[in-house]
mmCIF file of C-alpha atoms and ligand atoms in Angstrom:
data_model
loop_
_atom_site.group_PDB
_atom_site.id
_atom_site.type_symbol
_atom_site.label_atom_id
_atom_site.label_comp_id
_atom_site.label_asym_id
_atom_site.label_seq_id
_atom_site.Cartn_x
_atom_site.Cartn_y
_atom_site.Cartn_z
ATOM 1 C CA MET H 1 0.000 0.000 0.000
ATOM 2 C CA THR H 2 2.930 2.288 0.639
ATOM 3 C CA GLU H 3 5.133 2.799 -2.329
ATOM 4 C CA PRO H 4 8.668 4.127 -2.449
ATOM 5 C CA GLU H 5 8.606 7.465 -4.258
ATOM 6 C CA GLY H 6 9.874 7.571 -7.803
ATOM 7 C CA VAL H 7 9.810 3.798 -8.318
ATOM 8 C CA THR H 8 7.820 2.623 -11.322
ATOM 9 C CA PRO H 9 5.810 -0.434 -10.347
ATOM 10 C CA ALA H 10 6.638 -3.566 -12.349
ATOM 11 C CA LEU H 11 2.975 -4.448 -12.322
ATOM 12 C CA GLU H 12 0.041 -2.158 -11.860
ATOM 13 C CA ALA H 13 -3.707 -2.774 -12.032
ATOM 14 C CA HIS H 14 -6.654 -0.478 -11.394
ATOM 15 C CA GLY H 15 -10.373 -1.117 -11.114
ATOM 16 C CA VAL H 16 -10.135 -4.633 -12.497
ATOM 17 C CA ARG H 17 -13.408 -6.594 -12.813
ATOM 18 C CA ARG H 18 -14.343 -10.029 -14.028
ATOM 19 C CA ALA H 19 -17.595 -11.994 -13.884
ATOM 20 C CA PHE H 20 -18.347 -15.620 -14.704
ATOM 21 C CA GLY H 21 -22.019 -15.554 -15.681
ATOM 22 C CA ALA H 22 -23.885 -14.240 -12.650
ATOM 23 C CA VAL H 23 -20.843 -14.580 -10.346
ATOM 24 C CA GLN H 24 -18.852 -11.377 -9.950
ATOM 25 C CA ALA H 25 -15.548 -13.115 -9.126
ATOM 26 C CA VAL H 26 -13.537 -9.867 -9.074
ATOM 27 C CA ALA H 27 -15.513 -6.650 -8.565
ATOM 28 C CA ASP H 28 -12.893 -3.953 -8.038
ATOM 29 C CA ALA H 29 -9.249 -4.866 -7.690
ATOM 30 C CA SER H 30 -6.196 -2.630 -7.672
ATOM 31 C CA VAL H 31 -2.628 -3.824 -7.262
ATOM 32 C CA SER H 32 0.764 -2.168 -7.438
ATOM 33 C CA LEU H 33 3.955 -4.211 -7.234
ATOM 34 C CA PRO H 34 7.218 -2.262 -6.940
ATOM 35 C CA PRO H 35 10.392 -4.006 -8.160
ATOM 36 C CA GLY H 36 12.319 -5.975 -5.561
ATOM 37 C CA THR H 37 9.371 -6.573 -3.254
ATOM 38 C CA VAL H 38 7.208 -9.478 -2.167
ATOM 39 C CA THR H 39 3.491 -8.769 -1.696
ATOM 40 C CA ALA H 40 0.949 -11.131 -0.173
ATOM 41 C CA LEU H 41 -2.554 -11.514 -1.595
ATOM 42 C CA ILE H 42 -4.753 -12.570 1.282
ATOM 43 C CA GLY H 43 -8.441 -13.367 1.547
ATOM 44 C CA PRO H 44 -10.918 -16.146 2.281
ATOM 45 C CA ASN H 45 -11.804 -18.975 -0.123
ATOM 46 C CA GLY H 46 -13.705 -17.740 -3.153
ATOM 47 C CA CYS H 47 -12.882 -14.036 -2.684
ATOM 48 C CA GLY H 48 -11.340 -13.876 -6.171
ATOM 49 C CA LYS H 49 -7.583 -14.306 -5.652
ATOM 50 C CA THR H 50 -7.003 -16.884 -8.378
ATOM 51 C CA THR H 51 -9.243 -15.013 -10.829
ATOM 52 C CA LEU H 52 -7.319 -11.786 -10.157
ATOM 53 C CA MET H 53 -3.950 -13.514 -10.487
ATOM 54 C CA LEU H 54 -4.948 -15.086 -13.817
ATOM 55 C CA MET H 55 -5.813 -11.621 -15.130
ATOM 56 C CA LEU H 56 -2.551 -10.124 -13.851
ATOM 57 C CA ALA H 57 -0.641 -12.960 -15.518
ATOM 58 C CA GLY H 58 -2.365 -12.138 -18.818
ATOM 59 C CA LEU H 59 -4.162 -15.494 -18.937
ATOM 60 C CA LEU H 60 -7.718 -14.249 -18.463
ATOM 61 C CA ALA H 61 -9.233 -11.084 -19.923
ATOM 62 C CA PRO H 62 -10.754 -8.579 -17.478
ATOM 63 C CA ASP H 63 -14.250 -7.211 -18.202
ATOM 64 C CA ALA H 64 -13.057 -3.749 -17.145
ATOM 65 C CA GLY H 65 -10.074 -1.983 -15.615
ATOM 66 C CA THR H 66 -6.437 -1.537 -16.603
ATOM 67 C CA ILE H 67 -3.419 -3.799 -16.156
ATOM 68 C CA THR H 68 0.165 -2.898 -17.001
ATOM 69 C CA VAL H 69 3.044 -5.368 -16.771
ATOM 70 C CA ALA H 70 6.522 -3.958 -17.352
ATOM 71 C CA GLY H 71 4.812 -1.185 -19.300
ATOM 72 C CA HIS H 72 2.663 -3.517 -21.444
ATOM 73 C CA ASP H 73 -1.085 -4.082 -21.376
ATOM 74 C CA PRO H 74 -1.734 -7.859 -21.533
ATOM 75 C CA SER H 75 -5.029 -7.349 -23.375
ATOM 76 C CA VAL H 76 -3.282 -5.330 -26.113
ATOM 77 C CA ASP H 77 0.132 -6.946 -26.186
ATOM 78 C CA GLY H 78 -0.412 -10.377 -24.627
ATOM 79 C CA PRO H 79 2.785 -12.207 -25.612
ATOM 80 C CA LEU H 80 5.046 -9.283 -24.687
ATOM 81 C CA ALA H 81 3.347 -8.761 -21.308
ATOM 82 C CA ARG H 82 3.422 -12.503 -20.590
ATOM 83 C CA SER H 83 7.131 -12.690 -21.411
ATOM 84 C CA HIS H 84 7.727 -10.653 -18.238
ATOM 85 C CA VAL H 85 5.502 -12.751 -15.977
ATOM 86 C CA GLY H 86 6.136 -16.086 -14.307
ATOM 87 C CA TRP H 87 2.907 -17.831 -13.298
ATOM 88 C CA MET H 88 2.668 -20.657 -10.807
ATOM 89 C CA PRO H 89 -0.881 -22.083 -10.713
ATOM 90 C CA ASP H 90 -2.320 -23.651 -7.570
ATOM 91 C CA SER H 91 -1.906 -27.042 -9.192
ATOM 92 C CA LEU H 92 0.344 -27.900 -12.110
ATOM 93 C CA GLY H 93 -0.968 -29.875 -15.031
ATOM 94 C CA THR H 94 1.759 -32.168 -16.398
ATOM 95 C CA TRP H 95 2.100 -33.937 -19.706
ATOM 96 C CA ASP H 96 2.167 -37.617 -18.913
ATOM 97 C CA SER H 97 4.805 -38.447 -21.482
ATOM 98 C CA LEU H 98 7.380 -35.769 -20.572
ATOM 99 C CA THR H 99 10.197 -36.034 -18.044
ATOM 100 C CA CYS H 100 10.832 -33.212 -15.580
ATOM 101 C CA LEU H 101 13.712 -31.863 -17.658
ATOM 102 C CA GLU H 102 11.695 -32.143 -20.880
ATOM 103 C CA THR H 103 8.818 -30.282 -19.238
ATOM 104 C CA LEU H 104 11.051 -27.348 -18.339
ATOM 105 C CA ALA H 105 12.960 -27.439 -21.647
ATOM 106 C CA THR H 106 9.677 -27.466 -23.601
ATOM 107 C CA PHE H 107 8.575 -24.305 -21.851
ATOM 108 C CA GLY H 108 12.018 -22.776 -22.428
ATOM 109 C CA ARG H 109 11.654 -23.459 -26.172
ATOM 110 C CA MET H 110 8.192 -21.865 -26.109
ATOM 111 C CA TYR H 111 9.795 -18.729 -24.725
ATOM 112 C CA GLY H 112 12.259 -18.753 -27.616
ATOM 113 C CA ALA H 113 15.352 -20.452 -26.159
ATOM 114 C CA SER H 114 17.480 -22.771 -28.326
ATOM 115 C CA LYS H 115 17.434 -26.492 -27.512
ATOM 116 C CA ASP H 116 20.781 -26.293 -25.694
ATOM 117 C CA GLN H 117 19.846 -23.149 -23.784
ATOM 118 C CA ALA H 118 16.519 -24.668 -22.787
ATOM 119 C CA ASN H 119 18.181 -27.856 -21.517
ATOM 120 C CA THR H 120 20.864 -25.973 -19.594
ATOM 121 C CA ARG H 121 18.291 -23.676 -18.005
ATOM 122 C CA GLY H 122 16.099 -26.698 -17.232
ATOM 123 C CA MET H 123 18.906 -28.470 -15.338
ATOM 124 C CA GLU H 124 19.808 -25.252 -13.518
ATOM 125 C CA LEU H 125 16.207 -24.898 -12.334
ATOM 126 C CA LEU H 126 15.892 -28.552 -11.318
ATOM 127 C CA GLN H 127 18.936 -28.023 -9.118
ATOM 128 C CA LEU H 128 17.429 -24.861 -7.693
ATOM 129 C CA VAL H 129 14.304 -26.719 -6.545
ATOM 130 C CA HIS H 130 16.206 -29.916 -5.624
ATOM 131 C CA LEU H 131 14.656 -32.139 -8.243
ATOM 132 C CA GLU H 132 17.795 -32.951 -10.248
ATOM 133 C CA GLU H 133 17.500 -36.677 -9.496
ATOM 134 C CA PHE H 134 14.094 -36.608 -11.196
ATOM 135 C CA ALA H 135 15.426 -34.996 -14.394
ATOM 136 C CA SER H 136 14.810 -38.060 -16.555
ATOM 137 C CA ARG H 137 11.782 -39.398 -14.680
ATOM 138 C CA PRO H 138 8.271 -38.638 -15.941
ATOM 139 C CA ALA H 139 6.773 -35.573 -14.267
ATOM 140 C CA ARG H 140 3.568 -37.513 -13.538
ATOM 141 C CA VAL H 141 5.337 -39.692 -10.904
ATOM 142 C CA LEU H 142 6.159 -36.694 -8.728
ATOM 143 C CA SER H 143 4.476 -36.295 -5.349
ATOM 144 C CA ARG H 144 2.248 -33.259 -4.806
ATOM 145 C CA GLY H 145 5.021 -31.299 -3.097
ATOM 146 C CA GLN H 146 7.544 -32.244 -5.783
ATOM 147 C CA LYS H 147 5.057 -31.143 -8.455
ATOM 148 C CA GLN H 148 4.757 -27.803 -6.669
ATOM 149 C CA ARG H 149 8.522 -27.428 -6.868
ATOM 150 C CA LEU H 150 8.536 -28.320 -10.571
ATOM 151 C CA SER H 151 5.744 -25.810 -11.064
ATOM 152 C CA LEU H 152 7.826 -23.115 -9.386
ATOM 153 C CA ALA H 153 10.806 -24.010 -11.592
ATOM 154 C CA ARG H 154 8.552 -23.778 -14.647
ATOM 155 C CA ALA H 155 7.419 -20.302 -13.620
ATOM 156 C CA LEU H 156 11.071 -19.201 -13.588
ATOM 157 C CA VAL H 157 12.099 -20.632 -16.988
ATOM 158 C CA HIS H 158 12.227 -17.271 -18.798
ATOM 159 C CA LYS H 159 13.688 -15.283 -15.873
ATOM 160 C CA PRO H 160 10.566 -13.150 -15.443
ATOM 161 C CA SER H 161 10.695 -9.817 -13.628
ATOM 162 C CA VAL H 162 7.211 -10.362 -12.173
ATOM 163 C CA LEU H 163 6.283 -13.583 -10.403
ATOM 164 C CA ILE H 164 2.712 -14.521 -9.561
ATOM 165 C CA LEU H 165 2.474 -17.516 -7.256
ATOM 166 C CA ASP H 166 -0.912 -18.991 -6.342
ATOM 167 C CA GLU H 167 -0.706 -20.953 -3.071
ATOM 168 C CA PRO H 168 2.901 -22.027 -3.718
ATOM 169 C CA ALA H 169 3.422 -23.456 -0.238
ATOM 170 C CA SER H 170 0.507 -25.862 -0.324
ATOM 171 C CA GLY H 171 1.712 -29.459 -0.199
ATOM 172 C CA LEU H 172 5.270 -28.484 0.708
ATOM 173 C CA ASP H 173 6.981 -30.042 3.716
ATOM 174 C CA PRO H 174 8.458 -27.685 6.338
ATOM 175 C CA ARG H 175 11.939 -27.765 4.844
ATOM 176 C CA SER H 176 10.654 -27.040 1.335
ATOM 177 C CA ARG H 177 8.624 -24.144 2.742
ATOM 178 C CA VAL H 178 11.738 -22.598 4.226
ATOM 179 C CA GLU H 179 13.496 -23.095 0.892
ATOM 180 C CA LEU H 180 10.568 -21.497 -0.927
ATOM 181 C CA ARG H 181 10.766 -18.502 1.365
ATOM 182 C CA GLU H 182 14.506 -18.142 0.813
ATOM 183 C CA LEU H 183 14.127 -18.563 -2.936
ATOM 184 C CA VAL H 184 11.376 -15.927 -3.125
ATOM 185 C CA ARG H 185 13.380 -13.476 -0.989
ATOM 186 C CA GLY H 186 16.430 -14.160 -3.167
ATOM 187 C CA LEU H 187 14.490 -13.404 -6.365
ATOM 188 C CA ALA H 188 13.176 -10.179 -4.859
ATOM 189 C CA ALA H 189 16.715 -9.235 -3.835
ATOM 190 C CA GLN H 190 17.657 -9.559 -7.511
ATOM 191 C CA GLY H 191 14.884 -7.111 -8.404
ATOM 192 C CA ALA H 192 11.843 -9.310 -9.101
ATOM 193 C CA SER H 193 8.342 -8.285 -8.011
ATOM 194 C CA VAL H 194 6.498 -11.163 -6.421
ATOM 195 C CA LEU H 195 2.795 -11.545 -5.655
ATOM 196 C CA ILE H 196 2.027 -14.560 -3.540
ATOM 197 C CA SER H 197 -1.248 -15.956 -2.241
ATOM 198 C CA SER H 198 -1.356 -18.372 0.638
ATOM 199 C CA HIS H 199 -3.484 -19.442 3.536
ATOM 200 C CA VAL H 200 -0.461 -20.082 5.725
ATOM 201 C CA LEU H 201 -0.421 -16.563 7.082
ATOM 202 C CA SER H 202 2.247 -17.045 9.725
ATOM 203 C CA GLU H 203 4.665 -18.006 6.960
ATOM 204 C CA LEU H 204 3.752 -15.089 4.760
ATOM 205 C CA ASP H 205 4.537 -12.816 7.669
ATOM 206 C CA GLU H 206 8.213 -13.642 7.389
ATOM 207 C CA MET H 207 8.300 -13.523 3.612
ATOM 208 C CA VAL H 208 6.431 -10.439 2.514
ATOM 209 C CA ASP H 209 7.067 -6.689 2.497
ATOM 210 C CA ASP H 210 3.445 -5.724 2.035
ATOM 211 C CA ALA H 211 0.006 -7.289 1.872
ATOM 212 C CA ILE H 212 -3.120 -6.792 -0.197
ATOM 213 C CA PHE H 213 -6.305 -7.948 1.487
ATOM 214 C CA MET H 214 -9.206 -9.064 -0.621
ATOM 215 C CA SER H 215 -12.825 -9.613 0.349
ATOM 216 C CA LYS H 216 -15.739 -10.528 -1.955
ATOM 217 C CA GLY H 217 -13.886 -9.581 -5.117
ATOM 218 C CA VAL H 218 -12.644 -6.235 -3.812
ATOM 219 C CA THR H 219 -9.066 -5.373 -2.827
ATOM 220 C CA LEU H 220 -9.272 -3.380 0.358
ATOM 221 C CA GLY H 221 -6.509 -0.867 -0.334
ATOM 222 C CA ASP H 222 -6.213 1.810 2.328
ATOM 223 C CA SER H 223 -9.163 0.457 4.295
ATOM 224 C CA ALA H 224 -6.852 -2.449 5.126
ATOM 225 C CA ASP H 225 -4.698 -0.021 7.122
ATOM 226 C CA ALA H 226 -7.624 0.478 9.489
ATOM 227 C CA LEU H 227 -7.929 -3.288 9.765
ATOM 228 C CA VAL H 228 -4.256 -3.565 10.571
ATOM 229 C CA ALA H 229 -4.651 -0.983 13.326
ATOM 230 C CA ALA H 230 -7.739 -2.730 14.703
ATOM 231 C CA ALA H 231 -6.127 -6.132 14.546
ATOM 232 C CA ARG H 232 -2.740 -5.278 15.925
ATOM 233 C CA GLN H 233 -3.389 -5.858 19.577
ATOM 234 C CA ARG H 234 -5.517 -8.864 20.185
ATOM 235 C CA TRP H 235 -4.362 -10.917 23.134
ATOM 236 C CA ARG H 236 -5.413 -14.326 24.308
ATOM 237 C CA VAL H 237 -5.977 -15.067 27.997
ATOM 238 C CA THR H 238 -5.873 -18.741 28.883
ATOM 239 C CA GLY H 239 -6.803 -19.877 32.392
ATOM 240 C CA ARG H 240 -5.997 -23.118 34.161
ATOM 241 C CA PRO H 241 -8.703 -25.781 33.703
ATOM 242 C CA GLY H 242 -11.704 -24.748 35.775
ATOM 243 C CA ALA H 243 -10.695 -21.087 35.894
ATOM 244 C CA ASP H 244 -13.541 -18.911 34.584
ATOM 245 C CA VAL H 245 -11.802 -16.254 32.518
ATOM 246 C CA HIS H 246 -15.076 -14.718 31.378
ATOM 247 C CA ALA H 247 -16.350 -14.289 34.903
ATOM 248 C CA ALA H 248 -13.035 -12.710 35.922
ATOM 249 C CA LEU H 249 -13.186 -10.300 32.968
ATOM 250 C CA SER H 250 -16.745 -9.237 33.722
ATOM 251 C CA GLY H 251 -15.764 -8.651 37.357
ATOM 252 C CA LEU H 252 -13.254 -5.955 36.378
ATOM 253 C CA THR H 253 -14.156 -2.290 36.725
ATOM 254 C CA ARG H 254 -12.904 -1.519 33.213
ATOM 255 C CA ASP H 255 -14.874 -3.030 30.306
ATOM 256 C CA TRP H 256 -12.391 -4.925 28.117
ATOM 257 C CA SER H 257 -15.112 -6.179 25.705
ATOM 258 C CA PRO H 258 -13.603 -9.623 25.307
ATOM 259 C CA ALA H 259 -14.435 -11.910 22.404
ATOM 260 C CA LEU H 260 -15.418 -15.214 23.919
ATOM 261 C CA ALA H 261 -13.658 -18.406 22.968
ATOM 262 C CA ASP H 262 -15.441 -21.765 22.907
ATOM 263 C CA ASP H 263 -14.711 -22.624 26.508
ATOM 264 C CA ALA H 264 -14.828 -20.476 29.622
ATOM 265 C CA SER H 265 -11.116 -20.800 30.270
ATOM 266 C CA GLN H 266 -10.155 -18.643 27.254
ATOM 267 C CA ALA H 267 -10.898 -15.190 25.907
ATOM 268 C CA LEU H 268 -9.576 -12.816 23.260
ATOM 269 C CA VAL H 269 -9.187 -9.249 24.410
ATOM 270 C CA GLN H 270 -8.445 -6.172 22.335
ATOM 271 C CA VAL H 271 -5.784 -4.025 23.986
ATOM 272 C CA ALA H 272 -4.408 -0.688 22.797
ATOM 273 C CA ASN H 273 -0.744 -1.404 23.452
ATOM 274 C CA GLU H 274 1.628 -3.434 25.609
ATOM 275 C CA ASP H 275 1.033 -1.216 28.652
ATOM 276 C CA ASP H 276 -2.661 -1.898 28.312
ATOM 277 C CA ALA H 277 -1.940 -5.626 28.075
ATOM 278 C CA ALA H 278 0.201 -5.463 31.221
ATOM 279 C CA GLU H 279 -2.623 -3.700 33.048
ATOM 280 C CA LEU H 280 -5.150 -6.301 31.936
ATOM 281 C CA LEU H 281 -2.893 -9.082 33.207
ATOM 282 C CA ALA H 282 -2.377 -7.334 36.545
ATOM 283 C CA GLN H 283 -6.148 -6.845 36.960
ATOM 284 C CA LEU H 284 -6.892 -10.475 36.180
ATOM 285 C CA VAL H 285 -4.220 -11.729 38.569
ATOM 286 C CA GLY H 286 -5.655 -9.275 41.128
ATOM 287 C CA GLN H 287 -8.997 -11.089 40.740
ATOM 288 C CA GLY H 288 -7.249 -14.304 41.743
ATOM 289 C CA LEU H 289 -7.529 -15.788 38.237
ATOM 290 C CA ARG H 290 -5.107 -18.668 37.659
ATOM 291 C CA ILE H 291 -3.599 -17.872 34.248
ATOM 292 C CA SER H 292 -1.490 -20.368 32.307
ATOM 293 C CA ALA H 293 -0.874 -18.336 29.144
ATOM 294 C CA PHE H 294 -1.175 -14.716 28.078
ATOM 295 C CA GLY H 295 0.042 -13.291 24.787
ATOM 296 C CA PRO H 296 -0.752 -11.762 21.387
ATOM 297 C CA VAL H 297 -2.744 -13.943 19.002
ATOM 298 C CA GLY H 298 -0.864 -15.366 16.009
ATOM 299 C CA SER H 299 0.954 -13.224 13.521
ATOM 300 C CA ALA H 300 0.059 -9.704 12.407
ATOM 301 C CA LEU H 301 -1.344 -10.964 9.105
ATOM 302 C CA GLU H 302 -3.355 -13.608 10.898
ATOM 303 C CA GLN H 303 -4.850 -10.964 13.151
ATOM 304 C CA VAL H 304 -5.861 -8.786 10.207
ATOM 305 C CA TYR H 305 -7.376 -11.803 8.506
ATOM 306 C CA LEU H 306 -9.450 -12.678 11.582
ATOM 307 C CA THR H 307 -10.600 -9.078 11.967
ATOM 308 C CA MET H 308 -11.609 -9.023 8.320
ATOM 309 C CA GLU H 309 -13.595 -12.248 8.736
ATOM 310 C CA GLU H 310 -15.356 -10.796 11.768
ATOM 311 C CA GLU H 311 -16.321 -7.663 9.848
ATOM 312 C CA ARG H 312 -17.844 -9.783 7.098
ATOM 313 C CA ARG H 313 -20.292 -11.413 9.503
HETATM 314 N N1 ATP W 401 -14.188 -20.449 -14.431
HETATM 315 C C1 ATP W 401 -15.132 -20.103 -13.550
HETATM 316 N N2 ATP W 401 -16.442 -20.223 -13.831
HETATM 317 C C2 ATP W 401 -17.402 -19.855 -12.951
HETATM 318 N N3 ATP W 401 -17.134 -19.349 -11.715
HETATM 319 C C3 ATP W 401 -15.868 -19.202 -11.384
HETATM 320 C C4 ATP W 401 -14.791 -19.571 -12.255
HETATM 321 N N4 ATP W 401 -13.625 -19.301 -11.635
HETATM 322 C C5 ATP W 401 -13.940 -18.792 -10.428
HETATM 323 N N5 ATP W 401 -15.285 -18.724 -10.278
HETATM 324 C C6 ATP W 401 -16.002 -18.188 -9.087
HETATM 325 O O1 ATP W 401 -15.445 -16.922 -8.791
HETATM 326 C C7 ATP W 401 -15.272 -16.744 -7.399
HETATM 327 C C8 ATP W 401 -13.804 -16.472 -7.067
HETATM 328 O O2 ATP W 401 -13.063 -17.656 -7.328
HETATM 329 P P1 ATP W 401 -11.481 -17.727 -7.140
HETATM 330 O O3 ATP W 401 -11.031 -19.064 -7.590
HETATM 331 O O4 ATP W 401 -10.864 -16.548 -7.824
HETATM 332 O O5 ATP W 401 -11.327 -17.565 -5.571
HETATM 333 P P2 ATP W 401 -10.019 -17.717 -4.641
HETATM 334 O O6 ATP W 401 -9.942 -16.486 -3.814
HETATM 335 O O7 ATP W 401 -8.845 -18.065 -5.481
HETATM 336 O O8 ATP W 401 -10.418 -18.933 -3.695
HETATM 337 P P3 ATP W 401 -9.454 -20.047 -2.986
HETATM 338 O O9 ATP W 401 -8.884 -19.412 -1.752
HETATM 339 O O10 ATP W 401 -10.416 -21.134 -2.644
HETATM 340 O O11 ATP W 401 -8.434 -20.482 -3.976
HETATM 341 C C9 ATP W 401 -15.850 -17.997 -6.750
HETATM 342 O O12 ATP W 401 -17.168 -17.741 -6.370
HETATM 343 C C10 ATP W 401 -15.799 -19.029 -7.859
HETATM 344 O O13 ATP W 401 -16.818 -19.972 -7.707
HETATM 345 MG MG1 MG W 402 -7.573 -19.714 -5.502
#
């Protein structure tokens, strides 16, 4: 949402819309990706992330709005715009007859590389995603996580300056997730702009510079800043079994307006800052409440996401 002054975004979209029949999948989306940054695209199932990403990647035409990728409009100059974008779909279709290396080399050829160049680049990428031992094995035998890694390698074949990754971490084991994070940060350090959607918010937290929140087909833009502020300080109070946290909270002179968890031994409380949190803890202990845990809920992105979900109700 904040943009360094004087930097031309590598990808920019304004007022993008797309319907499928009666379903308005994307109603009003705006995105700006500065070079060298990683941006998260976050929102609940069905809010339009994949549809938006397909349009940004130049693979689906918007009904309205403008998209510019490295200065090119995909709906006017499709091939040129797409030559700057690497797209990783949420699941990779593979050709049954091709090996992993052939899959990558075939895409390399499609982007205009010679046979030798395409093979060399293919091997380089297989090494990057630790699939070199599968080079001459058919891509269809790969596990889901290995397919994800091949899919990522495929997105990088033509060294794109903009990378659009749809749920890249899904199906990856913990080690591969760390490697994905390092790879994405490394690409950004070399100047790439990355847009990444994921439901694993705690991981995104460590990977991204900025986040775009999306709800019901609309990117929230500056209104997300208010969400961030609202979400920042949500703390969880957990009592020992049998301790009634709700009763203790309602016995306090100050109204903390807690959100109630499923059982009486837990509550979520909005606090303004750490001093406020310390005061809450002191008051609860003063009530004789036996507390076993007290701390902020999840990651910052997770908190915004939960706040957004609550506002939708
Ligand atoms: N090809 C299509 N035809 C009809 N409806 C579609 C099509 N693609 C998406 N939709 C609808 O558009 C809406 C947005 O879908 P989309 O796949 O973009 O959501 P998403 O945010 O990527 O969800 P998820 O988190 O589950 O991946 C949904 O209501 C979906 O049913
Ligand atoms: Mg999706």
